[in-house]
Amino acid sequence: MLTAVISGFIFALLIPIILGRLKSISTLWVALLPLTLFIYFLSKIPEILAGNPIKTSYQWVPSLGINLDFYLDGLSLLFVLLISGVGTLVFVYTSAYLKGHHYLDRFYAYLSLFMASMLGLVLSDNIYTLFLFWELTSISSFFLIGFNNDKEDSRKSALTALAITGFGGLFLLAAMVGLGQITDAYQISAMAPMADAIKDHSLYGWVLFFLFIAAFTKSAQFPFHFWLPGAMKAPTPVSTYLHSATMVKAGVYLLARFTPVLGNHEWWNGTLIIVGALTMVYAAIHALFRIDLKGILAYSTISALGILVFLIGLGSPDALLAASIFILVHALYKATLFLVTGIIDHETGTRDVTQLGGLNKVMLPVGIAAMLAAISNAGIPPSFGFVGKDLIYEATLGMGDLAWLLTCLAILTNVALLVAGFVAGIKPFLGKLPEKFKNVHLPAPSMYVPPLILAGLGILFGLFPGVLEGGLIKPAVSSLTGARPDFHLQLWHGFNLIFLLSLITIGSGTILYFLLKPSESLLKKVTAFDRFSPQSLIMGISRGFALAGKGWTGFFQNGYLRYYLITILGFLSLLLAYRLFIGVDLLINTDVMTEVTFYEAVVLLVMAVAILFTVFSKSRLAAVASLGVVGYSFCLIFLFYSAPDLAMTQFSIDTLTVILFVLVLYNLPKYLKLSDTRVRIRDGLLSLIFGALISILALEVMSESLSKETTEYYAENAYLLGKGKNVVNVILVDFRGFDTMVEITVLAIAAIGVFGLLKLHLRSTEKE
């Protein structure tokens, strides 16, 4: 499984190189990777069906419990087949949709990167590698959403999506750390037996809160939903892949994966039911008033995601079965509608439903695919959507006292989604063809065949649901419930209450479709309330933070080094004073004080004289020279205490500092009053206070008994773990390797900056 995941990342690196050399050849071959992955995972169905989840593990940072653990069970199998299967068709579709695009190689690289990240996410069994791939999906989707980076709207949408999903990623990390603390385990598959202990733990509520924020931001749940409609600025293949079949379902996958671990609790169930119900109804109603095809599909996608969260919240076996079916149902019809929308936009140049009609006359295969997808979306037999809708009603009707309330909410949502699906999938193709679209033609087969395949599968699985029952749906439900499910999928269950509710949904939705006509004026009436929307609230808070940051930066980063030092020293003085006089016993143990030698006393006397000379000197160069004397005196102290390496470092730094100061001061005006009496008094008091606090702190540290534990650890393990005999070097290179790397990086950046400034100065001098 690691090979399957890594192959996507390697492919992302190789595609720009290969396509750069094969510009004249069709890019259909790029789809071979997702197709190969789809066939590979398809071959694992018999093993998963036999009840043998596939586990693989590769050590990464075992001391921290971070390993590349992968786990393929029914749930992850359902998602990897969607990711690779829909991915194959999207790759094929892209070869025609973006044919000749200057950055097609870059687009394929981003798409491969995203596919690999999603595969890693749904296959991860380690909580930290799960977080790693979660963040990689956010980063790769940022590149895809902002692919048209020459457009401001695309850049803004990409940043908004990254900000919201990245915000959720921080909460996911907190949730994973909390789970690790509770269970002392890092494999998700090992946590299910600990479910009762986790729910009884005091951190359970916080873990739920953090996990919910992560899932809600990723899967566009209210009030974090607004990033998804904005992300429709991306090219259609991105909208198809990310926002119907894969990325937005990552949050749903997260909730489903942790259902056996955290589910079946009133906090879990209640929160998901409320948030899911609010999201599905709110977004479905919003979809009714949109006139942009992508806008309609975006809000209907949010509603569908709300349905999935709602079903996971119900938590019953029937609800989890309905969720497993609806994941596949939604991916098939929504991916089809997105691909069809891309074809319409590609051929007509518009996505405005008020201007579209009669396209069946010029692109009948596309119209057939759209109609089949709309039928599945509406839940009309014999589509797979009909099976999924019946299961949703069956799940809500089994919820006791709340059954009718929940069922009514589901019916209301499905009615609105039916209308939105008809508007997006049927309206553009029926009626009279506008004169301006007379020359529109059918696109290349690589564009209309993928939606035909997806739409056809939506009907095929409806006619023969047993094809999926044993090999895909039962293992997925089993991984959610922890039990072997006993159900039989079929299209027709006879005349019963559920069938009656389906008829009510289809009839009401069809009537509403003919009564409600999307228009610009109706949309304006709805958008008039946008100033009260969650997006306006969150963006207002964001602007408030920006203004506060600007004011804070303007106050502290005012360009005067003196004020920077005053701020730093003042804060440190307050911090040290609080630490010393509140939390530290100031009784100093004089027994540990060593006797001061004659040489040390002489050096201290030299330092004191040099300091006084520096403070009261009227010559800038003389003050700098006396500061150098102070630095060299420190070098002698280091030598007295057997630290020649520190002494040499201090000697080099002081020498360089004195030289630099002399060079700077040499170019200052000869007679410059640096400060008046008031400023000198202020600076003197601050210096005395800070120096006194540091002195007290040093004495306090000297009075504390020394702990040898750290010293002994490094001494014992320097050679065993770091293979080095110099303990200090091993600490810097191995035990604190990242710290050293960051320090080196900072120095390198500073050196590059200085070099750039010097070169800039030289160029300006040459021009003069």
Short mmCIF file of C-alpha atoms in Angstrom, two decimals, residues 348-628:
data_model
loop_
_atom_site.label_atom_id
_atom_site.label_comp_id
_atom_site.label_asym_id
_atom_site.label_seq_id
_atom_site.Cartn_x
_atom_site.Cartn_y
_atom_site.Cartn_z
CA THR A 348 -20.96 27.51 -24.96
CA GLY A 349 -18.83 29.84 -22.84
CA THR A 350 -21.50 30.23 -20.13
CA ARG A 351 -22.86 28.41 -17.07
CA ASP A 352 -25.92 30.65 -16.62
CA VAL A 353 -28.98 28.37 -16.60
CA THR A 354 -31.24 31.26 -17.62
CA GLN A 355 -29.43 31.42 -20.97
CA LEU A 356 -29.16 27.67 -21.63
CA GLY A 357 -31.59 25.32 -23.33
CA GLY A 358 -32.03 22.86 -26.17
CA LEU A 359 -28.48 21.54 -26.00
CA ASN A 360 -29.73 18.00 -26.71
CA LYS A 361 -29.95 19.04 -30.34
CA VAL A 362 -26.19 19.53 -30.58
CA MET A 363 -24.73 17.28 -27.85
CA LEU A 364 -27.16 14.44 -27.23
CA PRO A 365 -24.70 12.03 -25.49
CA VAL A 366 -23.91 14.74 -22.96
CA GLY A 367 -27.62 15.33 -22.42
CA ILE A 368 -28.21 11.61 -21.85
CA ALA A 369 -25.47 11.50 -19.20
CA ALA A 370 -26.88 14.61 -17.50
CA MET A 371 -30.43 13.23 -17.52
CA LEU A 372 -29.36 9.89 -16.01
CA ALA A 373 -27.40 11.72 -13.31
CA ALA A 374 -30.39 13.97 -12.56
CA ILE A 375 -32.62 10.88 -12.22
CA SER A 376 -30.20 9.29 -9.76
CA ASN A 377 -29.92 12.60 -7.87
CA ALA A 378 -33.72 12.74 -7.63
CA GLY A 379 -33.98 9.14 -6.43
CA ILE A 380 -36.20 8.03 -9.30
CA PRO A 381 -36.25 4.29 -10.06
CA PRO A 382 -34.45 2.41 -11.46
CA SER A 383 -31.46 4.50 -10.40
CA PHE A 384 -29.02 3.76 -7.59
CA GLY A 385 -30.15 7.03 -6.05
CA PHE A 386 -33.60 5.50 -5.49
CA VAL A 387 -32.02 2.75 -3.40
CA GLY A 388 -30.02 5.29 -1.42
CA LYS A 389 -33.02 7.57 -0.76
CA ASP A 390 -35.16 4.69 0.48
CA LEU A 391 -32.41 3.68 2.90
CA ILE A 392 -32.21 7.26 4.23
CA TYR A 393 -35.96 7.25 4.98
CA GLU A 394 -35.70 3.81 6.55
CA ALA A 395 -32.95 5.10 8.84
CA THR A 396 -34.88 8.21 9.95
CA LEU A 397 -38.11 6.28 10.53
CA GLY A 398 -36.30 4.03 12.97
CA MET A 399 -35.30 6.87 15.32
CA GLY A 400 -38.16 6.55 17.85
CA ASP A 401 -39.75 9.77 19.08
CA LEU A 402 -37.81 11.96 16.64
CA ALA A 403 -38.58 9.75 13.65
CA TRP A 404 -41.11 12.01 11.90
CA LEU A 405 -39.20 15.22 12.55
CA LEU A 406 -36.00 13.75 11.11
CA THR A 407 -37.88 12.19 8.21
CA CYS A 408 -39.54 15.50 7.34
CA LEU A 409 -36.15 17.21 7.31
CA ALA A 410 -34.83 14.48 4.98
CA ILE A 411 -37.84 14.85 2.67
CA LEU A 412 -37.49 18.64 2.55
CA THR A 413 -33.80 18.28 1.68
CA ASN A 414 -34.41 15.66 -1.02
CA VAL A 415 -37.17 17.75 -2.60
CA ALA A 416 -34.86 20.74 -2.90
CA LEU A 417 -32.00 18.58 -4.20
CA LEU A 418 -34.31 17.07 -6.82
CA VAL A 419 -35.14 20.55 -8.11
CA ALA A 420 -31.45 21.57 -8.12
CA GLY A 421 -30.53 18.37 -9.99
CA PHE A 422 -33.22 18.94 -12.62
CA VAL A 423 -32.09 22.54 -13.12
CA ALA A 424 -28.46 21.48 -13.55
CA GLY A 425 -28.98 18.22 -15.44
CA ILE A 426 -32.18 18.59 -17.49
CA LYS A 427 -33.05 22.25 -18.04
CA PRO A 428 -29.95 23.11 -20.17
CA PHE A 429 -30.78 20.31 -22.61
CA LEU A 430 -34.54 20.67 -23.13
CA GLY A 431 -36.53 23.32 -24.95
CA LYS A 432 -35.48 25.55 -27.81
CA LEU A 433 -31.82 25.96 -28.70
CA PRO A 434 -30.81 29.67 -28.54
CA GLU A 435 -29.60 31.10 -31.83
CA LYS A 436 -26.16 31.91 -30.39
CA PHE A 437 -25.57 28.20 -29.65
CA LYS A 438 -26.38 26.95 -33.18
CA ASN A 439 -22.68 26.31 -33.89
CA VAL A 440 -22.05 24.45 -30.64
CA HIS A 441 -20.83 20.92 -31.30
CA LEU A 442 -20.18 17.70 -29.44
CA PRO A 443 -16.75 17.73 -27.77
CA ALA A 444 -14.09 15.04 -28.06
CA PRO A 445 -15.11 11.55 -26.83
CA SER A 446 -12.59 11.81 -23.99
CA MET A 447 -14.83 14.54 -22.56
CA TYR A 448 -18.30 13.02 -22.87
CA VAL A 449 -17.47 9.33 -22.36
CA PRO A 450 -16.41 9.73 -18.66
CA PRO A 451 -19.76 11.28 -17.61
CA LEU A 452 -21.60 8.63 -19.63
CA ILE A 453 -19.72 5.90 -17.75
CA LEU A 454 -20.48 7.42 -14.33
CA ALA A 455 -24.13 8.06 -15.16
CA GLY A 456 -24.49 4.57 -16.60
CA LEU A 457 -23.08 3.03 -13.43
CA GLY A 458 -25.68 4.98 -11.45
CA ILE A 459 -28.41 3.15 -13.36
CA LEU A 460 -26.63 -0.21 -13.51
CA PHE A 461 -26.10 -0.34 -9.75
CA GLY A 462 -29.75 0.60 -9.26
CA LEU A 463 -30.93 -2.30 -11.42
CA PHE A 464 -28.46 -4.74 -9.90
CA PRO A 465 -27.52 -3.49 -6.39
CA GLY A 466 -26.45 -7.00 -5.46
CA VAL A 467 -23.32 -6.43 -7.56
CA LEU A 468 -22.05 -4.11 -4.83
CA GLU A 469 -23.68 -5.71 -1.81
CA GLY A 470 -21.18 -8.39 -0.90
CA GLY A 471 -17.94 -7.07 -2.29
CA LEU A 472 -18.13 -3.42 -1.29
CA ILE A 473 -21.09 -2.32 0.85
CA LYS A 474 -21.15 -5.09 3.47
CA PRO A 475 -17.41 -4.76 4.29
CA ALA A 476 -17.82 -0.97 4.54
CA VAL A 477 -20.78 -1.28 6.94
CA SER A 478 -18.95 -3.96 8.92
CA SER A 479 -15.99 -1.63 9.46
CA LEU A 480 -18.41 1.01 10.82
CA THR A 481 -20.50 -1.20 13.09
CA GLY A 482 -17.91 -3.77 14.11
CA ALA A 483 -20.42 -6.54 13.37
CA ARG A 484 -21.18 -8.72 10.38
CA PRO A 485 -24.15 -7.01 8.67
CA ASP A 486 -27.20 -8.91 7.53
CA PHE A 487 -29.07 -7.12 4.75
CA HIS A 488 -29.99 -7.60 1.13
CA LEU A 489 -29.95 -4.71 -1.34
CA GLN A 490 -32.69 -4.63 -3.93
CA LEU A 491 -34.43 -2.03 -6.05
CA TRP A 492 -38.02 -2.95 -5.20
CA HIS A 493 -39.29 -3.53 -1.66
CA GLY A 494 -43.00 -3.45 -2.48
CA PHE A 495 -45.65 -0.88 -1.64
CA ASN A 496 -44.92 0.43 1.84
CA LEU A 497 -44.51 3.67 3.78
CA ILE A 498 -40.99 4.25 2.48
CA PHE A 499 -42.17 3.89 -1.13
CA LEU A 500 -44.98 6.36 -0.39
CA LEU A 501 -42.45 8.88 0.99
CA SER A 502 -40.37 8.44 -2.17
CA LEU A 503 -43.43 9.20 -4.31
CA ILE A 504 -44.15 12.30 -2.22
CA THR A 505 -40.55 13.46 -2.66
CA ILE A 506 -40.53 12.91 -6.43
CA GLY A 507 -43.96 14.45 -6.95
CA SER A 508 -43.34 17.51 -4.75
CA GLY A 509 -39.93 18.10 -6.29
CA THR A 510 -41.23 17.84 -9.84
CA ILE A 511 -44.07 20.30 -9.14
CA LEU A 512 -41.63 22.73 -7.47
CA TYR A 513 -39.28 22.44 -10.46
CA PHE A 514 -42.00 23.67 -12.83
CA LEU A 515 -43.17 26.41 -10.42
CA LEU A 516 -39.80 27.84 -9.36
CA LYS A 517 -37.87 29.54 -12.16
CA PRO A 518 -34.30 30.59 -11.25
CA SER A 519 -33.64 34.21 -12.20
CA GLU A 520 -31.25 37.06 -11.54
CA SER A 521 -33.89 39.04 -9.64
CA LEU A 522 -34.71 36.10 -7.37
CA LEU A 523 -31.02 35.53 -6.69
CA LYS A 524 -30.56 39.18 -5.72
CA LYS A 525 -33.37 38.91 -3.19
CA VAL A 526 -31.67 35.94 -1.58
CA THR A 527 -28.15 37.41 -1.65
CA ALA A 528 -29.47 40.56 0.05
CA PHE A 529 -29.22 38.57 3.29
CA ASP A 530 -25.56 37.67 2.71
CA ARG A 531 -24.43 40.33 5.16
CA PHE A 532 -25.93 38.15 7.92
CA SER A 533 -24.33 34.95 6.63
CA PRO A 534 -21.57 33.01 8.40
CA GLN A 535 -19.19 34.04 5.64
CA SER A 536 -19.76 37.74 6.35
CA LEU A 537 -19.32 37.16 10.07
CA ILE A 538 -16.10 35.16 9.69
CA MET A 539 -14.68 37.54 7.08
CA GLY A 540 -15.54 40.46 9.36
CA ILE A 541 -13.63 38.80 12.19
CA SER A 542 -10.75 38.23 9.78
CA ARG A 543 -10.70 41.91 8.82
CA GLY A 544 -10.77 42.81 12.52
CA PHE A 545 -7.71 40.64 13.12
CA ALA A 546 -5.99 42.28 10.14
CA LEU A 547 -6.67 45.78 11.50
CA ALA A 548 -5.56 44.79 14.99
CA GLY A 549 -2.41 43.25 13.54
CA LYS A 550 -1.71 46.39 11.55
CA GLY A 551 -2.09 48.56 14.63
CA TRP A 552 0.01 46.23 16.76
CA THR A 553 2.74 46.07 14.12
CA GLY A 554 2.70 49.82 13.64
CA PHE A 555 3.14 50.37 17.37
CA PHE A 556 5.89 47.83 18.03
CA GLN A 557 7.59 47.60 14.63
CA ASN A 558 8.10 51.35 14.31
CA GLY A 559 11.57 51.19 12.77
CA TYR A 560 13.52 52.37 15.84
CA LEU A 561 15.98 49.82 17.23
CA ARG A 562 16.05 51.58 20.59
CA TYR A 563 12.32 51.02 21.12
CA TYR A 564 12.66 47.38 20.09
CA LEU A 565 15.29 46.89 22.79
CA ILE A 566 13.22 48.77 25.36
CA THR A 567 10.22 46.54 24.62
CA ILE A 568 12.23 43.33 24.80
CA LEU A 569 14.13 44.25 27.94
CA GLY A 570 11.02 45.65 29.63
CA PHE A 571 9.04 42.48 28.98
CA LEU A 572 11.90 40.26 30.13
CA SER A 573 12.30 42.37 33.26
CA LEU A 574 8.64 41.95 34.16
CA LEU A 575 8.82 38.23 33.44
CA LEU A 576 11.97 37.73 35.51
CA ALA A 577 10.61 39.85 38.34
CA TYR A 578 7.44 37.79 38.47
CA ARG A 579 9.40 34.54 38.36
CA LEU A 580 11.93 35.56 40.98
CA PHE A 581 9.74 37.31 43.52
CA ILE A 582 6.62 35.14 43.19
CA GLY A 583 7.78 31.63 42.45
CA VAL A 584 11.41 31.41 43.68
CA ASP A 585 12.92 31.23 47.12
CA LEU A 586 15.51 34.01 47.21
CA LEU A 587 17.56 32.41 49.98
CA ILE A 588 20.90 31.78 48.34
CA ASN A 589 22.99 28.83 49.45
CA THR A 590 26.41 30.31 50.05
CA ASP A 591 27.96 26.89 50.59
CA VAL A 592 28.11 26.29 46.88
CA MET A 593 29.83 29.60 46.20
CA THR A 594 33.43 29.09 45.15
CA GLU A 595 36.34 31.27 46.21
CA VAL A 596 37.20 34.12 43.83
CA THR A 597 40.82 33.96 42.68
CA PHE A 598 43.15 36.93 42.20
CA TYR A 599 42.98 36.60 38.39
CA GLU A 600 39.21 36.53 38.42
CA ALA A 601 39.08 39.59 40.64
CA VAL A 602 41.39 41.49 38.29
CA VAL A 603 39.26 40.56 35.25
CA LEU A 604 36.09 41.65 37.06
CA LEU A 605 37.72 44.96 38.00
CA VAL A 606 38.75 45.52 34.35
CA MET A 607 35.19 44.77 33.25
CA ALA A 608 33.72 47.22 35.76
CA VAL A 609 36.08 50.01 34.69
CA ALA A 610 35.36 49.32 31.01
CA ILE A 611 31.60 49.44 31.62
CA LEU A 612 31.82 52.75 33.46
CA PHE A 613 34.03 54.17 30.74
CA THR A 614 31.51 53.06 28.11
CA VAL A 615 28.60 54.75 29.90
CA PHE A 616 30.27 58.08 30.55
CA SER A 617 32.55 58.35 27.51
CA LYS A 618 31.86 61.21 25.08
CA SER A 619 33.71 59.47 22.23
CA ARG A 620 31.76 56.91 20.27
CA LEU A 621 34.87 55.04 19.12
CA ALA A 622 36.26 54.95 22.66
CA ALA A 623 32.92 53.53 23.92
CA VAL A 624 33.01 50.80 21.29
CA ALA A 625 36.60 49.94 22.18
CA SER A 626 35.74 49.69 25.89
CA LEU A 627 32.80 47.36 25.02
CA GLY A 628 35.34 45.20 23.25
#
